[in-house]
C-alpha positions as YAML, in Angstrom:
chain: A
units: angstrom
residues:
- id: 1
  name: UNK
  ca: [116.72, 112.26, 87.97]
- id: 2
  name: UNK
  ca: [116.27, 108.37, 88.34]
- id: 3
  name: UNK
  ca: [118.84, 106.49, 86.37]
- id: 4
  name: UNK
  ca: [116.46, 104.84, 83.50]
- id: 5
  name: UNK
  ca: [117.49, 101.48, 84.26]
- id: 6
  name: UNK
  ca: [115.73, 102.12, 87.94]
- id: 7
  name: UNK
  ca: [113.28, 103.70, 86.42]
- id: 8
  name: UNK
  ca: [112.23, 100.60, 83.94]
- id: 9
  name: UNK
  ca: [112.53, 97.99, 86.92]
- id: 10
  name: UNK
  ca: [109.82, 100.89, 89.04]
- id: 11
  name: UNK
  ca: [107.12, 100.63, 85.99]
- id: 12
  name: UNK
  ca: [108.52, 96.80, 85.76]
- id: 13
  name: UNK
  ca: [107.04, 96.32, 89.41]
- id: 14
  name: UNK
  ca: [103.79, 98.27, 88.39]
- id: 15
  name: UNK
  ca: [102.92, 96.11, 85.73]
- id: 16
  name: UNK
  ca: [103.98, 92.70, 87.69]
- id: 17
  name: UNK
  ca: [102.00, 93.71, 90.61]
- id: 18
  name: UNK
  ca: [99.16, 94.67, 88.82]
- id: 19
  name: UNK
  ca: [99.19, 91.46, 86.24]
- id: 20
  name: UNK
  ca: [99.47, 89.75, 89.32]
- id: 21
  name: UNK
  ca: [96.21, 91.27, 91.53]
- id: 22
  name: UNK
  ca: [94.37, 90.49, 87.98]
- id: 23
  name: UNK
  ca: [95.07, 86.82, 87.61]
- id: 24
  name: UNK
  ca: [93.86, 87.05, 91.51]
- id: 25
  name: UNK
  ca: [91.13, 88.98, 90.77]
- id: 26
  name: UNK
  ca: [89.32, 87.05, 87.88]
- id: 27
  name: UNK
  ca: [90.63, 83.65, 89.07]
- id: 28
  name: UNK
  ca: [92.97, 83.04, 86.21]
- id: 29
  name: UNK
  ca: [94.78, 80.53, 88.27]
- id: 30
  name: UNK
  ca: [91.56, 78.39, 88.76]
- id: 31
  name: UNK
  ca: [90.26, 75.40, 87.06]
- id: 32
  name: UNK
  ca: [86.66, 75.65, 85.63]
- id: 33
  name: UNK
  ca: [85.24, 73.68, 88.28]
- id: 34
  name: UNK
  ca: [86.94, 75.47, 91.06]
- id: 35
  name: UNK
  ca: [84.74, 78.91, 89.49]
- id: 36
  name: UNK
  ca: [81.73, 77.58, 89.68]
- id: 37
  name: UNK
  ca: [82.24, 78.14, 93.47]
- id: 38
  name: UNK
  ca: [84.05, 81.14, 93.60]
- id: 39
  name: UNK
  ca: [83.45, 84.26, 93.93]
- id: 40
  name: UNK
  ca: [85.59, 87.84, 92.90]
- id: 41
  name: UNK
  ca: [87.07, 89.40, 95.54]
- id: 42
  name: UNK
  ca: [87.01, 92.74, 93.75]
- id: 43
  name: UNK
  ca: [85.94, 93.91, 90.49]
- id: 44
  name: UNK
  ca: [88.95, 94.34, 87.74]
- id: 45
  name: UNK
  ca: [88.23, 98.09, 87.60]
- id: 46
  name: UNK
  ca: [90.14, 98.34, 90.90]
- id: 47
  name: UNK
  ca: [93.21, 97.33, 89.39]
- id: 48
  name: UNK
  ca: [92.96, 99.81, 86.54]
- id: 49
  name: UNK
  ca: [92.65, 102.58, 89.30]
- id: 50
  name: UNK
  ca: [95.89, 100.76, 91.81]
- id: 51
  name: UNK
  ca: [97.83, 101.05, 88.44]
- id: 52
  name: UNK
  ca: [97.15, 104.30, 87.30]
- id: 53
  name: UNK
  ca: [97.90, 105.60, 91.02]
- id: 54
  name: UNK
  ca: [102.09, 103.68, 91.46]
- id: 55
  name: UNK
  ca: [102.24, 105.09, 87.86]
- id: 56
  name: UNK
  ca: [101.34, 108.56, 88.72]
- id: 57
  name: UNK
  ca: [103.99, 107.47, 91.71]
- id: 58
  name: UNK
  ca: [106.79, 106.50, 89.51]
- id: 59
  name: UNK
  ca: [105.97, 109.65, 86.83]
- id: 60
  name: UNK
  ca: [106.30, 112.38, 89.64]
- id: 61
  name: UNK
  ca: [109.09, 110.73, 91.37]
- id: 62
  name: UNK
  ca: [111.18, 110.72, 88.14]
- id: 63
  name: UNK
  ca: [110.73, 114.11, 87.93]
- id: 64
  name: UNK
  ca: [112.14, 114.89, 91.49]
- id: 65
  name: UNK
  ca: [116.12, 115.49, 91.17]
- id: 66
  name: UNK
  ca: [118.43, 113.82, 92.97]
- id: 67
  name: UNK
  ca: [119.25, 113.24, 95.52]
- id: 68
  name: UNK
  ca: [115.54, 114.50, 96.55]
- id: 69
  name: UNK
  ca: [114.52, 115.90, 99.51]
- id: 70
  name: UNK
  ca: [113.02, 113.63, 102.02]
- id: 71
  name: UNK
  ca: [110.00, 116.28, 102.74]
- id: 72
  name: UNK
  ca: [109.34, 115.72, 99.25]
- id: 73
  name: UNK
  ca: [109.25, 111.73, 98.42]
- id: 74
  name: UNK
  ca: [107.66, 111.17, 102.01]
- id: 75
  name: UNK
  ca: [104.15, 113.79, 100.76]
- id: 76
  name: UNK
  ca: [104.82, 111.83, 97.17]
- id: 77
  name: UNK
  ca: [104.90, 108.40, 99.38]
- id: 78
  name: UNK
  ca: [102.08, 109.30, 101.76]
- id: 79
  name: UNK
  ca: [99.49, 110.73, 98.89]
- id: 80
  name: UNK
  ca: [99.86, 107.67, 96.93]
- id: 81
  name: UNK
  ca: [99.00, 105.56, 100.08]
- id: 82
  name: UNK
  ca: [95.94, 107.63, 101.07]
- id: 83
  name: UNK
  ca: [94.92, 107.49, 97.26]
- id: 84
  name: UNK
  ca: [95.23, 103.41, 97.23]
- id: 85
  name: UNK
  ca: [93.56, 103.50, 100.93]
- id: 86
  name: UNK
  ca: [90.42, 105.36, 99.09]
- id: 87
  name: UNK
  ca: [90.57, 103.22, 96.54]
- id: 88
  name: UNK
  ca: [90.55, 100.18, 98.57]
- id: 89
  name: UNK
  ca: [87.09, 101.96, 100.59]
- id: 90
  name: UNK
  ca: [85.96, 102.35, 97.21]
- id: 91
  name: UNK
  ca: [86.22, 98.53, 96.50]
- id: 92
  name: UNK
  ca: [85.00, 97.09, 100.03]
- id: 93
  name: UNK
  ca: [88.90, 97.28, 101.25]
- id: 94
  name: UNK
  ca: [89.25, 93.98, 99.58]
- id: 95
  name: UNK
  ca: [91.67, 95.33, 97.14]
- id: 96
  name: UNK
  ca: [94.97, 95.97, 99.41]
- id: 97
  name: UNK
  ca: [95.63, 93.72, 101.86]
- id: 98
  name: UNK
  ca: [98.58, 92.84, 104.19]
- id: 99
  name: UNK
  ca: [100.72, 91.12, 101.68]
- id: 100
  name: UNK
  ca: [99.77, 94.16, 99.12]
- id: 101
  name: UNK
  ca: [100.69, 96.61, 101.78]
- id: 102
  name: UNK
  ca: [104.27, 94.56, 102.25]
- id: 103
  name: UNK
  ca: [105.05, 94.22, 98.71]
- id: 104
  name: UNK
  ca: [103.78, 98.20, 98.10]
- id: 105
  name: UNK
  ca: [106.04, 99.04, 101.38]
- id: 106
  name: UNK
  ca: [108.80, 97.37, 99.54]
- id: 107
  name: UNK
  ca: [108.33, 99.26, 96.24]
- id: 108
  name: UNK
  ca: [108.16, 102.92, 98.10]
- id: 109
  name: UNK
  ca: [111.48, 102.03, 99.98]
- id: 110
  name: UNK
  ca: [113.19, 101.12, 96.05]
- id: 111
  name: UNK
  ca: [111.24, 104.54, 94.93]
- id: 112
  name: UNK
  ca: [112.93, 106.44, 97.92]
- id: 113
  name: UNK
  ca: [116.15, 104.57, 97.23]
- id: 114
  name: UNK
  ca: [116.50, 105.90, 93.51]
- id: 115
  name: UNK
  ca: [115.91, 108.94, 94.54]
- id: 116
  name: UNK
  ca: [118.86, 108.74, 96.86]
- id: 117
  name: UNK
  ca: [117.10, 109.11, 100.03]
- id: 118
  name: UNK
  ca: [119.31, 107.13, 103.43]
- id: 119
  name: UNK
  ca: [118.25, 104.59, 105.24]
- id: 120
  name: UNK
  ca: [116.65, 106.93, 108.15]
- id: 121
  name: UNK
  ca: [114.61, 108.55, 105.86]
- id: 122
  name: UNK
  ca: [113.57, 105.23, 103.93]
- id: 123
  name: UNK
  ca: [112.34, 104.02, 107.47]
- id: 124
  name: UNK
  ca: [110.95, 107.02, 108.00]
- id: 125
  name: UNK
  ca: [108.53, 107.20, 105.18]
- id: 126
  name: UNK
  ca: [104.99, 106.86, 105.57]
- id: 127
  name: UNK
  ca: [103.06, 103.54, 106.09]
- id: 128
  name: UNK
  ca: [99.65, 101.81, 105.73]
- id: 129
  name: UNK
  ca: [99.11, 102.24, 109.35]
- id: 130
  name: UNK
  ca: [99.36, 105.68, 109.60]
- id: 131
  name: UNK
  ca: [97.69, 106.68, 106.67]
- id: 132
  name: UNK
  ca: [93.93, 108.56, 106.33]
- id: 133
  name: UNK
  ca: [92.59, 108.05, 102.85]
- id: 134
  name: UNK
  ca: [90.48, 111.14, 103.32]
- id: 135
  name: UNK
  ca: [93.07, 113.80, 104.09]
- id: 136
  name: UNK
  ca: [92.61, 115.77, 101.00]
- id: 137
  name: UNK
  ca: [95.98, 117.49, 101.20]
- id: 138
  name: UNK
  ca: [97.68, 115.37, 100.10]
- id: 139
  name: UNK
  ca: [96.26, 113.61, 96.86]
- id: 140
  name: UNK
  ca: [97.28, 112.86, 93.37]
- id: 141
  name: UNK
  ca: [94.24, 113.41, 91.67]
- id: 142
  name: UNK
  ca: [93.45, 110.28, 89.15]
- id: 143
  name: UNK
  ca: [89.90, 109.18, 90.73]
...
């Protein structure tokens, strides 16, 4: 099991990065004059689905013992990257975006980590790059 203190700095993360992708998202950090010429990159119901997916993430990974097997975090890992890569399609892939696929890259590497996975494995888990949104095998079912 992930020690609880890990576990509240995982859902921590999920709430940051998704408070964050909303203040991006409705343009929060703009003035009123600086909306009247902006547009949304993405609707707000994308977040709601991003959110619900790295909490589906950090629910299945705290029930994984420790230390878990890397087999098992990397199809954990991968599935929630395919799920985010549909919902990205979904949302004109305006939703995940280099610096969201670094930060996320970062989070699945602390996931891995608190479920005692080394190193090699960490760098071993699936990316962005390799992933294919539509490989049904794979997929937490929240969409």
């Amino acid at each position: 099991m992930i020690d609880p203190a890990v576990l509240a700095e995982l859902n921590a993360f999920v709430e940051e990065f998704t408070d964050d992708m909303t203040t991006f998202a409705t343009g929060a950090y703009l003035t009123e004059e600086e909306k009247d010429a902006w547009d949304a990159p993405y609707e707000v119901d994308a977040i709601v689905e991003v959110k619900r997916t790295l909490a589906a993430l950090v629910d299945a990974a705290s029930e994984l013992s420790t230390p878990a097997g890397a087999p098992a975090v990397s199809r954990l890992v991968g599935s929630t990257i395919d799920q985010l890569g549909r919902i990205n399609a979904v949302f004109g892939d305006a939703v995940i975006e280099p610096e969201e696929e670094a930060e996320l890259t970062e989070f699945f590497a602390r996931v891995a980590g608190a479920l005692e996975l080394d190193a090699s494995d960490i760098a071993n888990l699936p990316t962005f790059e390799q992933s294919d949104p539509y490989d049904d095998e794979m997929t937490i079912d929240i969409l």
